[in-house]
Amino acid sequence: MTQTHDSDDGPTDTTHSTDVDLEIDAASERDPLFARIPRRDFMKAGMAAGAVGAMGSLAGCTGILDRDGSVSIDDVDTDVAPGDLDEYYAFLSGGHSGEVRVYGVPSMRQLMRIPVFSKESARGYGYDDETRELLEESGGYTWGDVHHPRVSQTDNEYDGRWLFVNDKANGRLARIDLTYFETDAIVDLPNQQGTHGACALMPDTKYIFGVGEFRVPMPNDGRDLDDPEEYTSVLSAVDPETMNPVFDVLVDGNMDNADSGKDGRWFFGTCYNSEEAVTESEMTRSDTDYVQAFDIPAIEDAVENGDYEEIDGVPVVDGTKDSSLNGGDSPIVHYIDVPSNPHGVTVTPDGSYAIASGKLDNTCSVIDIARLDEVDDLTDAIVGQPELGMGPLHTRYDDRGHAYTSLFIDSQVVKWDIERAVDSEPGSDEAVVDRIDVHYSPGHLNTSQSYTADPRGDWLISLNKHSMDRFLPVGPTFPVNDQLIYIGDDEEGMQLVKDTPGHPEPHDATIVHRDNIEPASIYDPDDLELDPIGLDETGIEREDGRVHVKMYNQRNHFGHDTVTVEEGDEVTITTTNIESAENIVHSLAIPQYDINVKTAPQETREVTFTADKPGVYWMYCAYFCSALHLEMRSRLLVEPTED
Ligand code: K7E
Ligand code: CUA
Ligand code: CA
């Protein structure tokens, strides 16, 4: 290999490896799919970028970074001084880390990580009985691929109750309780593999939808293995309270991203595989794919009337094109032809338009939702198709009629005027008002309060897949780069404020004003399944080889100095953090038994294990809780069985 170390020439200068030449088509060279986009389209996009160069389309020319690197944006406080609090929470998906990350905006400080599909020892997640069962009963997988965090809403405003996320890897949806910032439910969707979009029906979070990306036979029990025409994809509706599946809707093609209308009727998904193919080259063969518009009340009627087939315990409604339910005056699923392989779709804050981002096409398609009931040819509901640049993936909104679209190949965020796009010719770039270079290859982007009816229009986060030369090199696996951009000044244009390296790999984010979230700082014991163990309730109960240890924990001890059990005993330890002071967290770590259970103030957790290793095991507190934290430990004595 070329990366040998030749001592004669001195150490290899590895810094050169980060000195990436930023050709505008670097991404297309890396990605053979995008490389297939005709060259003339690329030239057009490049020229469009050049035309607005003065508005800051060139890297490093955004004009707001002072020489010392600090940021000055007139009248906007972009700085969050030590001790000050951020105005927004940003919930970022953690991708294949299977978690959600909580950032403050605008500081971009990482405040917390919420484990969802993967074990996490600092939170004790997957280590106590309850969360271990949660992971086991939802499939027993050790990881998930979290893409889309969505906060529940009431009346089209974030209500701070729950955060929902998808597991694209294993076909699951999860719910995070935003009082405690912890995962409290996971459902393994029976008829879905590859749950991509995760979003709710608005205005009031009536259902959570899992969006089925990977087509598979249904049921997937070994039938139709190599018969892709028999594979199917479904939209799955889940009750947000019970997290039980309510119904599935079978579709033609597949589903990728999705969003809800604002009035409880429409739900929109994109489909990039109308070809129903199994290879990339086949999936990009057709000139058009779909936006699917689901008429939710019509689907509910079908379920009510028994027009479904029950598969794996879930009513499955046939929403394919040839279905009788799509034959009459009120089809349950409309298939709107849009240019090849669209990606994101989102509904504008006023609920008027669903906007699908083109991905392989340089445009977004603006669908007038009211027209869906009026037109004979559904493509007549597409009322705007602005040319935006190369690789449009996702679109978000401000409070002033603008849309912001990420351009993966151009490595830009483009800002455009929605009504101007409707008024201008399809394929024209007249609607574009600003562009900013991002570093590099943005997937998602999000703006403050964007999914509500009332976006704030001040902050945008561009979630860039590639960081190349932006950070100190850390080996061949690069961090992602989440960039904070100020969008509150239409005259100055978009302004880059900060780079934030991130552990791979966030996709989507939801940015919620802090007034909309009310986290608890200590547990309310009434909210927990287990009864707390009080100061005088400690004890060790033994019955038929089962041992139940009840103990509390507080600075600086665990209700028992010594717990003695016999080899082979099944031991359950119930432990309560009886502190009422904020921020005093303890844990119960038992080395060699692979246990680390966290308890925050007033929290009770339980862990069960088989004491199969005789010996002395220090049960210690792994959270630094006081000056005598190191002394906070007790012995577990496991007596060997005789003979
Ligand atoms: Cu574009 Cu899951 Cu939103 Cu990733 S998908 S970027
Ligand atoms: Cu309790 Cu350290
Ligand atoms: Ca396609």
XYZ file of C-alpha atoms and ligand atoms in Angstrom:
652
model
C 0.000 0.000 0.000
C 1.119 3.542 -0.466
C 0.821 4.615 3.144
C 4.094 3.100 4.269
C 6.430 4.898 6.591
C 9.794 5.518 5.003
C 12.268 6.408 7.738
C 14.780 7.792 5.246
C 12.388 10.492 4.220
C 11.229 11.275 7.724
C 7.660 10.876 8.879
C 5.026 10.989 6.211
C 3.284 14.306 6.243
C -0.205 13.082 6.975
C -1.648 16.579 7.150
C -1.649 16.594 3.369
C -4.340 13.973 3.425
C -6.816 16.512 4.784
C -5.887 19.048 2.171
C -8.881 18.198 0.058
C -9.368 19.920 -3.226
C -12.923 21.187 -3.111
C -14.115 20.752 -6.623
C -17.806 21.472 -6.849
C -18.304 18.044 -8.367
C -16.251 16.217 -5.757
C -19.413 14.616 -4.492
C -20.424 13.441 -7.924
C -17.036 11.826 -8.399
C -17.472 9.947 -5.183
C -21.006 8.899 -5.899
C -21.505 7.080 -9.169
C -25.255 7.570 -8.934
C -24.991 11.324 -8.973
C -22.238 11.138 -11.564
C -24.911 10.013 -13.990
C -26.656 13.368 -13.893
C -26.081 14.950 -17.294
C -23.163 17.330 -17.441
C -25.220 20.185 -18.827
C -27.404 20.146 -15.719
C -24.302 20.350 -13.635
C -23.053 23.323 -15.665
C -26.348 25.095 -15.217
C -26.237 24.607 -11.471
C -22.646 25.801 -11.370
C -23.558 28.951 -13.280
C -26.484 29.637 -11.006
C -24.174 29.364 -8.031
C -21.734 31.742 -9.681
C -24.427 34.312 -10.391
C -25.125 34.794 -6.731
C -21.507 34.597 -5.674
C -21.752 38.025 -4.117
C -24.354 36.675 -1.748
C -21.834 34.307 -0.312
C -21.812 31.221 -2.414
C -18.061 30.757 -2.116
C -16.516 28.970 0.818
C -15.093 31.406 3.331
C -16.772 34.398 1.706
C -19.831 34.635 3.891
C -18.398 37.829 5.310
C -19.253 37.401 8.940
C -16.267 35.679 10.439
C -13.999 38.270 12.026
C -10.288 37.749 11.800
C -10.128 36.282 15.274
C -12.792 33.784 14.335
C -15.565 35.250 16.459
C -18.909 35.915 14.889
C -20.588 39.245 14.559
C -24.135 39.412 13.340
C -25.752 42.760 13.961
C -28.487 42.694 16.540
C -28.401 38.955 17.027
C -26.813 37.313 19.967
C -25.211 34.246 18.545
C -23.097 33.697 21.578
C -24.264 31.800 24.627
C -21.920 32.882 27.386
C -20.875 30.485 30.149
C -23.810 30.212 32.516
C -26.344 31.394 29.945
C -28.980 29.101 28.536
C -29.850 28.416 24.934
C -33.126 29.479 23.409
C -33.803 26.198 21.624
C -33.437 22.489 22.025
C -32.282 20.657 18.929
C -32.968 16.936 18.837
C -30.587 15.301 16.401
C -30.910 11.746 15.258
C -27.852 9.663 16.076
C -27.978 7.440 12.991
C -26.468 4.021 13.554
C -25.452 4.887 17.110
C -29.144 4.214 17.786
C -29.576 7.309 19.933
C -30.912 10.843 19.908
C -28.652 13.771 20.774
C -29.840 16.915 22.439
C -28.099 20.147 21.492
C -28.658 23.689 22.641
C -29.177 26.263 19.894
C -27.477 28.585 19.154
C -24.554 27.340 21.246
C -24.559 23.913 19.524
C -23.391 22.456 22.817
C -24.276 18.813 23.179
C -26.447 18.613 26.298
C -27.439 14.971 26.475
C -27.605 11.721 24.574
C -30.782 9.678 24.816
C -30.218 5.995 24.080
C -33.042 4.396 22.122
C -32.040 1.259 20.227
C -28.607 0.635 21.749
C -27.465 -0.044 25.300
C -25.824 2.873 27.073
C -24.109 2.374 30.387
C -24.034 5.967 31.618
C -27.809 6.075 31.423
C -28.074 2.473 32.662
C -30.139 1.897 29.541
C -30.425 -1.768 28.662
C -28.925 -2.766 32.014
C -31.890 -2.649 34.368
C -34.725 -5.152 33.950
C -37.223 -2.722 32.472
C -35.067 -1.270 29.707
C -33.434 -4.627 29.004
C -36.889 -6.104 28.426
C -37.818 -3.119 26.275
C -34.898 -3.871 23.961
C -35.453 -7.632 24.045
C -39.183 -7.496 23.428
C -38.782 -5.144 20.503
C -36.664 -7.652 18.644
C -33.514 -8.100 20.682
C -31.393 -6.225 18.164
C -28.279 -4.518 19.474
C -28.481 -1.427 17.283
C -30.787 0.753 15.283
C -30.502 3.433 12.630
C -32.235 6.563 13.887
C -33.005 9.114 11.177
C -36.036 11.175 12.007
C -36.823 12.699 15.395
C -40.266 14.309 15.534
C -41.788 16.035 18.541
C -45.486 15.562 19.267
C -47.753 18.509 18.579
C -51.066 19.870 19.774
C -52.827 22.277 17.463
C -49.815 22.299 15.120
C -47.430 23.439 17.855
C -44.817 21.336 19.650
C -46.326 20.218 22.948
C -43.152 18.829 24.539
C -44.767 15.549 25.440
C -42.981 13.010 23.292
C -40.292 12.615 20.707
C -40.745 9.839 18.154
C -37.961 8.254 16.133
C -37.629 5.545 13.526
C -35.267 2.614 13.243
C -34.508 2.347 9.580
C -32.466 -0.806 10.163
C -34.970 -3.030 11.933
C -38.371 -1.601 11.105
C -39.228 -0.063 14.465
C -40.629 3.116 15.955
C -39.741 4.403 19.409
C -41.149 6.970 21.772
C -39.101 9.189 24.071
C -40.769 10.783 27.061
C -39.721 14.435 27.092
C -40.407 14.904 30.796
C -37.580 12.512 31.601
C -35.739 12.536 28.269
C -35.823 8.757 28.130
C -37.124 6.080 25.804
C -40.331 4.574 27.134
C -41.694 2.490 24.250
C -40.488 0.685 21.145
C -42.705 -1.095 18.643
C -41.392 -3.610 16.137
C -43.644 -3.048 13.123
C -44.732 -6.485 11.987
C -45.123 -5.813 8.280
C -42.305 -3.409 7.721
C -38.615 -3.708 7.039
C -36.608 -0.514 6.924
C -38.827 2.052 8.630
C -37.549 5.279 7.191
C -39.669 8.364 7.751
C -41.184 8.678 11.195
C -43.777 11.344 11.593
C -47.160 12.040 12.999
C -50.545 13.060 11.698
C -51.162 16.675 12.578
C -52.575 18.897 13.988
C -52.733 16.706 17.121
C -50.414 13.717 16.717
C -53.279 11.314 16.114
C -51.023 8.615 14.668
C -47.318 8.044 14.378
C -46.402 6.772 10.941
C -43.612 4.401 10.088
C -42.721 4.650 6.437
C -41.647 1.390 4.814
C -38.672 1.775 2.561
C -37.538 -1.784 1.874
C -39.954 -3.880 -0.141
C -40.280 -7.445 1.122
C -42.794 -10.282 0.824
C -45.633 -9.913 3.284
C -45.642 -11.876 5.487
C -41.884 -12.239 5.121
C -41.765 -15.926 6.034
C -39.794 -17.435 3.205
C -42.391 -17.062 0.471
C -41.700 -15.259 -2.818
C -38.004 -15.032 -2.042
C -36.811 -14.162 -5.509
C -40.031 -12.741 -6.847
C -39.638 -8.976 -6.367
C -42.987 -8.291 -8.003
C -44.604 -9.855 -4.970
C -42.678 -7.685 -2.538
C -44.609 -4.896 -0.860
C -44.124 -1.748 1.121
C -46.516 -0.304 3.680
C -47.275 2.857 5.570
C -47.800 1.845 9.208
C -49.965 3.861 11.586
C -49.278 3.507 15.305
C -51.284 4.843 18.232
C -49.034 7.333 20.070
C -50.535 6.511 23.479
C -50.320 2.719 23.335
C -47.641 2.460 20.639
C -49.656 -0.381 19.115
C -50.088 -0.681 15.344
C -53.504 0.546 14.164
C -53.429 -0.115 10.421
C -51.081 -0.542 7.477
C -51.597 0.780 3.973
C -50.145 -1.228 1.133
C -48.602 0.946 -1.599
C -47.183 0.588 -5.070
C -43.469 1.330 -5.192
C -41.806 2.050 -1.893
C -41.792 4.918 0.599
C -38.885 7.104 1.632
C -39.581 10.329 3.547
C -42.902 11.700 4.684
C -44.739 14.560 6.320
C -48.231 15.394 7.435
C -50.612 18.095 6.315
C -51.813 20.460 9.001
C -55.529 19.622 9.082
C -55.669 15.905 9.867
C -56.546 14.816 6.376
C -53.473 14.382 4.217
C -50.253 12.554 4.752
C -47.525 12.631 2.105
C -44.734 10.240 1.279
C -42.115 10.052 -1.447
C -41.388 6.967 -3.511
C -38.126 6.540 -5.414
C -38.734 2.968 -6.469
C -41.868 3.080 -8.589
C -39.975 0.578 -10.740
C -40.349 -1.927 -7.859
C -36.810 -2.955 -8.663
C -34.083 -4.517 -6.566
C -30.964 -2.919 -8.030
C -29.856 0.690 -8.119
C -29.705 0.836 -11.890
C -33.267 -0.451 -12.172
C -34.531 1.889 -9.448
C -33.329 4.889 -11.463
C -34.657 3.704 -14.817
C -37.958 5.514 -14.878
C -38.172 9.255 -15.557
C -40.755 9.675 -12.842
C -41.602 8.312 -9.426
C -44.301 9.360 -6.967
C -45.397 11.497 -4.185
C -48.094 9.458 -2.460
C -50.883 11.449 -0.847
C -52.780 9.416 1.747
C -56.336 10.485 2.505
C -56.373 9.450 6.155
C -60.142 9.757 6.885
C -60.845 7.666 3.763
C -58.395 5.046 5.013
C -60.041 5.072 8.443
C -63.400 4.492 6.737
C -61.963 1.502 4.900
C -60.725 0.030 8.182
C -64.097 0.745 9.789
C -65.905 -0.989 6.926
C -63.712 -4.060 7.175
C -62.049 -3.412 3.810
C -58.767 -4.924 4.837
C -56.834 -8.114 5.226
C -55.384 -8.863 8.623
C -51.705 -9.768 8.432
C -49.618 -10.374 11.532
C -52.415 -8.935 13.642
C -52.614 -5.645 11.764
C -55.433 -4.572 9.402
C -53.755 -3.999 6.040
C -55.675 -1.741 3.674
C -54.897 -2.062 -0.018
C -53.773 1.317 -1.276
C -52.106 0.103 -4.460
C -53.092 1.757 -7.725
C -55.330 -1.091 -8.843
C -57.096 -1.425 -5.521
C -60.876 -1.056 -5.600
C -60.429 1.469 -2.787
C -58.622 3.687 -5.284
C -61.184 3.206 -8.052
C -63.998 5.488 -6.933
C -64.460 9.172 -6.305
C -62.420 9.293 -3.148
C -59.278 7.221 -3.626
C -57.424 6.470 -0.408
C -53.985 7.005 -1.957
C -53.209 9.464 -4.763
C -50.069 8.810 -6.803
C -48.622 12.053 -8.100
C -45.913 11.673 -10.735
C -42.821 13.712 -9.936
C -39.327 13.668 -11.490
C -37.200 10.586 -10.890
C -36.193 9.513 -7.381
C -37.450 12.289 -5.101
C -36.257 12.313 -1.501
C -37.742 14.580 1.196
C -41.285 15.876 1.247
C -42.561 18.484 3.712
C -45.692 20.553 4.069
C -45.418 24.338 4.285
C -46.258 25.952 7.643
C -49.581 27.307 6.348
C -50.559 23.835 5.156
C -50.956 24.916 1.513
C -48.234 23.001 -0.244
C -46.407 19.716 -0.040
C -42.920 20.219 -1.435
C -40.940 17.240 -2.684
C -37.201 17.564 -3.194
C -35.911 16.211 -6.483
C -32.631 14.441 -5.552
C -31.790 13.262 -9.081
C -33.640 16.226 -10.527
C -32.513 19.795 -9.898
C -35.981 20.981 -8.909
C -38.458 20.754 -6.100
C -42.082 19.994 -6.932
C -44.615 22.253 -5.225
C -47.926 20.416 -4.851
C -51.009 22.515 -4.139
C -52.809 20.373 -1.577
C -56.249 21.929 -2.158
C -56.051 20.938 -5.809
C -55.802 17.245 -5.059
C -59.585 17.122 -4.819
C -60.111 19.214 -7.942
C -57.856 18.023 -10.742
C -58.386 15.045 -13.036
C -54.708 14.695 -13.806
C -52.839 14.808 -10.510
C -49.755 16.353 -12.094
C -51.937 19.465 -12.484
C -51.712 19.806 -8.717
C -47.994 20.558 -9.157
C -48.081 24.341 -9.298
C -44.369 25.122 -9.133
C -41.093 23.426 -10.024
C -38.214 25.789 -9.318
C -34.705 24.912 -10.467
C -32.587 24.966 -7.319
C -29.276 23.228 -7.961
C -27.873 19.745 -7.820
C -29.048 17.060 -5.463
C -31.960 18.720 -3.617
C -32.707 16.446 -0.653
C -34.741 18.193 2.034
C -36.731 21.410 2.422
C -37.635 23.436 5.519
C -39.302 26.782 6.173
C -39.147 30.151 7.866
C -41.954 32.532 8.877
C -41.565 34.752 5.822
C -42.605 32.525 2.950
C -39.181 31.072 2.217
C -38.148 27.510 1.750
C -34.612 26.244 2.404
C -33.417 23.237 0.463
C -30.244 21.226 1.019
C -28.243 20.520 -2.135
C -26.158 17.429 -1.583
C -24.031 17.658 -4.708
C -23.610 21.421 -4.800
C -22.846 21.444 -1.047
C -25.184 24.354 -0.541
C -28.323 25.452 1.173
C -30.531 27.365 -1.238
C -33.180 29.771 -0.024
C -36.155 30.368 -2.272
C -39.464 32.164 -2.290
C -42.372 29.733 -2.391
C -44.958 32.009 -4.026
C -42.420 33.219 -6.553
C -41.793 29.590 -7.444
C -45.516 29.145 -8.004
C -45.643 32.258 -10.190
C -42.598 31.431 -12.294
C -42.123 28.941 -15.097
C -41.270 25.355 -14.169
C -37.507 24.898 -14.368
C -36.707 28.573 -13.865
C -34.474 29.698 -11.009
C -36.302 33.000 -10.473
C -37.519 31.935 -7.062
C -33.981 31.561 -5.685
C -33.078 34.432 -3.376
C -29.878 33.247 -1.701
C -27.371 30.430 -1.520
C -24.739 29.558 1.014
C -21.965 27.022 0.769
C -21.933 24.385 3.468
C -19.097 22.020 4.308
C -19.839 19.534 2.796
C -22.586 17.451 1.216
C -25.611 18.278 3.351
C -28.207 15.597 3.838
C -30.855 17.043 6.026
C -31.293 20.557 7.240
C -33.711 21.963 9.742
C -34.991 25.316 10.898
C -36.396 26.378 14.252
C -39.981 25.191 14.799
C -40.128 24.182 11.138
C -42.657 21.365 11.403
C -45.188 23.539 13.207
C -47.583 26.103 11.800
C -45.392 28.778 13.349
C -41.710 28.514 12.410
C -39.389 31.112 13.912
C -37.147 31.805 10.958
C -33.974 32.523 12.906
C -31.803 29.394 12.925
C -31.018 26.684 10.462
C -28.822 23.652 11.038
C -27.260 22.055 7.988
C -26.421 18.437 8.787
C -23.469 17.798 6.535
C -22.316 14.298 5.777
C -18.705 15.227 5.045
C -16.297 17.429 6.960
C -13.056 16.898 5.046
C -10.696 19.763 5.967
C -12.853 21.423 8.653
C -11.457 19.696 11.750
C -8.253 18.203 13.078
C -7.828 14.815 11.438
C -8.875 11.864 13.569
C -8.192 8.971 11.240
C -10.119 7.619 8.300
C -13.565 7.855 9.934
C -14.405 11.534 9.780
C -16.817 13.390 12.001
C -19.904 14.849 10.398
C -20.280 18.628 10.421
C -23.465 20.190 11.758
C -23.375 23.832 10.752
C -25.421 26.548 12.381
C -26.634 29.197 9.965
C -28.448 32.390 10.851
C -31.406 32.967 8.528
C -33.145 35.847 10.298
C -31.878 38.661 8.071
C -33.246 38.606 4.529
C -31.097 41.539 3.461
C -27.778 40.191 4.691
C -28.671 36.695 3.547
C -27.838 33.435 5.242
C -24.820 33.650 7.519
C -22.665 30.788 8.690
C -22.176 30.955 12.444
C -20.529 27.758 13.568
C -19.163 24.363 12.683
C -19.962 21.516 15.046
C -18.224 18.184 14.611
C -20.496 15.266 15.394
C -20.154 11.554 15.938
C -21.528 9.761 12.883
C -24.201 10.066 11.868
C -27.087 12.429 12.400
C -29.702 12.665 9.647
C -32.596 14.827 10.672
C -33.215 17.202 13.564
C -36.113 18.967 15.211
C -35.488 22.397 16.722
C -37.927 23.239 19.503
C -38.241 26.460 21.485
C -37.352 25.902 25.119
C -40.751 27.230 26.242
C -42.336 24.166 24.640
C -40.497 21.629 26.765
C -40.774 21.084 30.489
C -38.283 18.518 31.676
C -38.387 17.210 35.231
C -35.246 17.632 37.309
C -36.064 14.796 39.701
C -38.311 11.788 39.220
C -41.879 11.737 40.428
C -42.090 8.224 41.955
C -45.708 8.017 40.780
C -44.468 8.051 37.194
C -42.399 4.905 37.697
C -43.472 1.278 37.521
C -41.608 0.229 40.642
C -42.367 1.149 44.231
C -39.513 3.071 45.814
C -37.423 1.541 48.594
C -37.440 3.945 51.525
C -34.874 4.350 54.286
C -36.461 1.732 56.547
C -37.555 -0.648 53.801
C -34.272 -2.332 53.051
C -34.062 -6.079 53.357
C -32.921 -9.299 51.771
C -35.649 -11.864 51.085
C -34.807 -15.374 50.099
C -37.097 -18.002 48.656
C -36.218 -21.135 46.671
C -32.957 -19.924 45.202
C -34.379 -16.506 44.465
C -33.008 -13.558 46.378
C -34.627 -10.154 46.430
C -32.386 -7.381 47.708
C -34.158 -4.135 48.508
C -31.933 -1.176 49.010
C -31.775 2.532 48.648
C -28.779 4.573 47.656
C -27.707 7.991 48.815
C -24.482 9.839 49.544
C -22.434 7.737 50.367
C -23.816 4.263 50.767
C -26.209 1.617 49.496
C -28.680 0.479 52.206
C -26.591 -2.746 52.740
C -22.876 -2.936 53.497
C -22.779 -6.588 52.569
C -25.090 -8.746 50.482
C -24.424 -12.456 50.697
C -25.905 -14.894 48.173
C -25.159 -18.414 47.071
C -23.693 -19.463 43.771
C -26.545 -20.119 41.374
C -29.019 -17.828 43.110
C -31.180 -15.645 40.933
C -30.709 -12.219 42.447
C -32.978 -9.230 41.975
C -31.796 -5.914 43.356
C -34.297 -3.100 43.657
C -32.623 0.195 44.327
C -33.958 3.714 44.888
C -32.011 6.928 44.830
C -33.642 8.574 47.832
C -31.978 11.929 47.303
C -34.210 14.875 46.618
C -31.369 17.199 45.638
C -31.114 17.849 41.914
C -28.204 16.479 39.972
C -27.128 13.837 42.510
C -27.052 10.694 40.419
C -25.820 7.329 41.667
C -25.333 4.061 39.942
C -25.081 0.468 40.970
C -22.179 -1.121 39.171
C -21.351 -4.766 39.739
C -18.136 -5.669 37.962
C -17.915 -9.037 36.260
C -21.697 -9.227 36.275
C -21.889 -6.593 33.526
C -24.241 -4.385 35.501
C -24.355 -0.603 35.652
C -27.745 0.741 36.680
C -28.151 4.492 36.973
C -30.563 6.114 39.409
C -31.304 9.829 39.332
C -32.980 11.447 42.374
C -36.180 9.602 43.369
C -35.658 6.990 40.647
C -36.139 3.295 41.347
C -34.612 0.603 39.156
C -34.391 -3.148 39.367
C -31.828 -5.548 37.996
C -31.895 -9.338 37.936
C -28.930 -11.629 37.367
C -27.751 -15.131 38.175
C -24.952 -15.185 40.709
C -22.964 -17.821 38.834
C -19.448 -16.617 39.724
C -18.370 -17.213 43.318
C -16.223 -14.513 44.851
C -16.143 -11.003 46.238
C -17.611 -8.284 44.037
C -17.570 -4.662 44.995
C -20.874 -3.037 44.212
C -19.833 0.545 43.610
C -21.341 3.810 42.559
C -20.029 4.795 39.132
C -21.354 8.379 39.190
C -19.141 10.911 40.941
C -21.695 11.982 43.513
C -19.775 13.443 46.455
C -16.351 13.828 47.990
C -16.790 10.339 49.442
C -18.033 8.876 46.181
C -15.128 6.451 46.003
C -16.121 5.105 49.385
C -19.699 4.537 48.229
C -19.436 0.784 47.820
C -20.692 -2.451 49.319
C -19.664 -6.052 48.954
C -21.540 -8.732 47.100
C -20.336 -12.069 48.466
C -21.189 -15.037 46.298
C -20.632 -18.192 48.315
C -19.519 -21.212 46.298
C -21.872 -24.182 46.397
C -20.467 -27.198 48.191
C -18.906 -30.083 46.244
Cu -32.248 12.331 3.814
Cu -33.459 9.478 6.604
Cu -33.865 12.238 6.108
Cu -30.857 10.967 5.998
S -32.833 10.752 5.045
S -30.242 12.826 5.145
Cu -23.033 7.713 44.505
Cu -20.957 8.042 43.506
Ca -37.062 5.516 -9.516
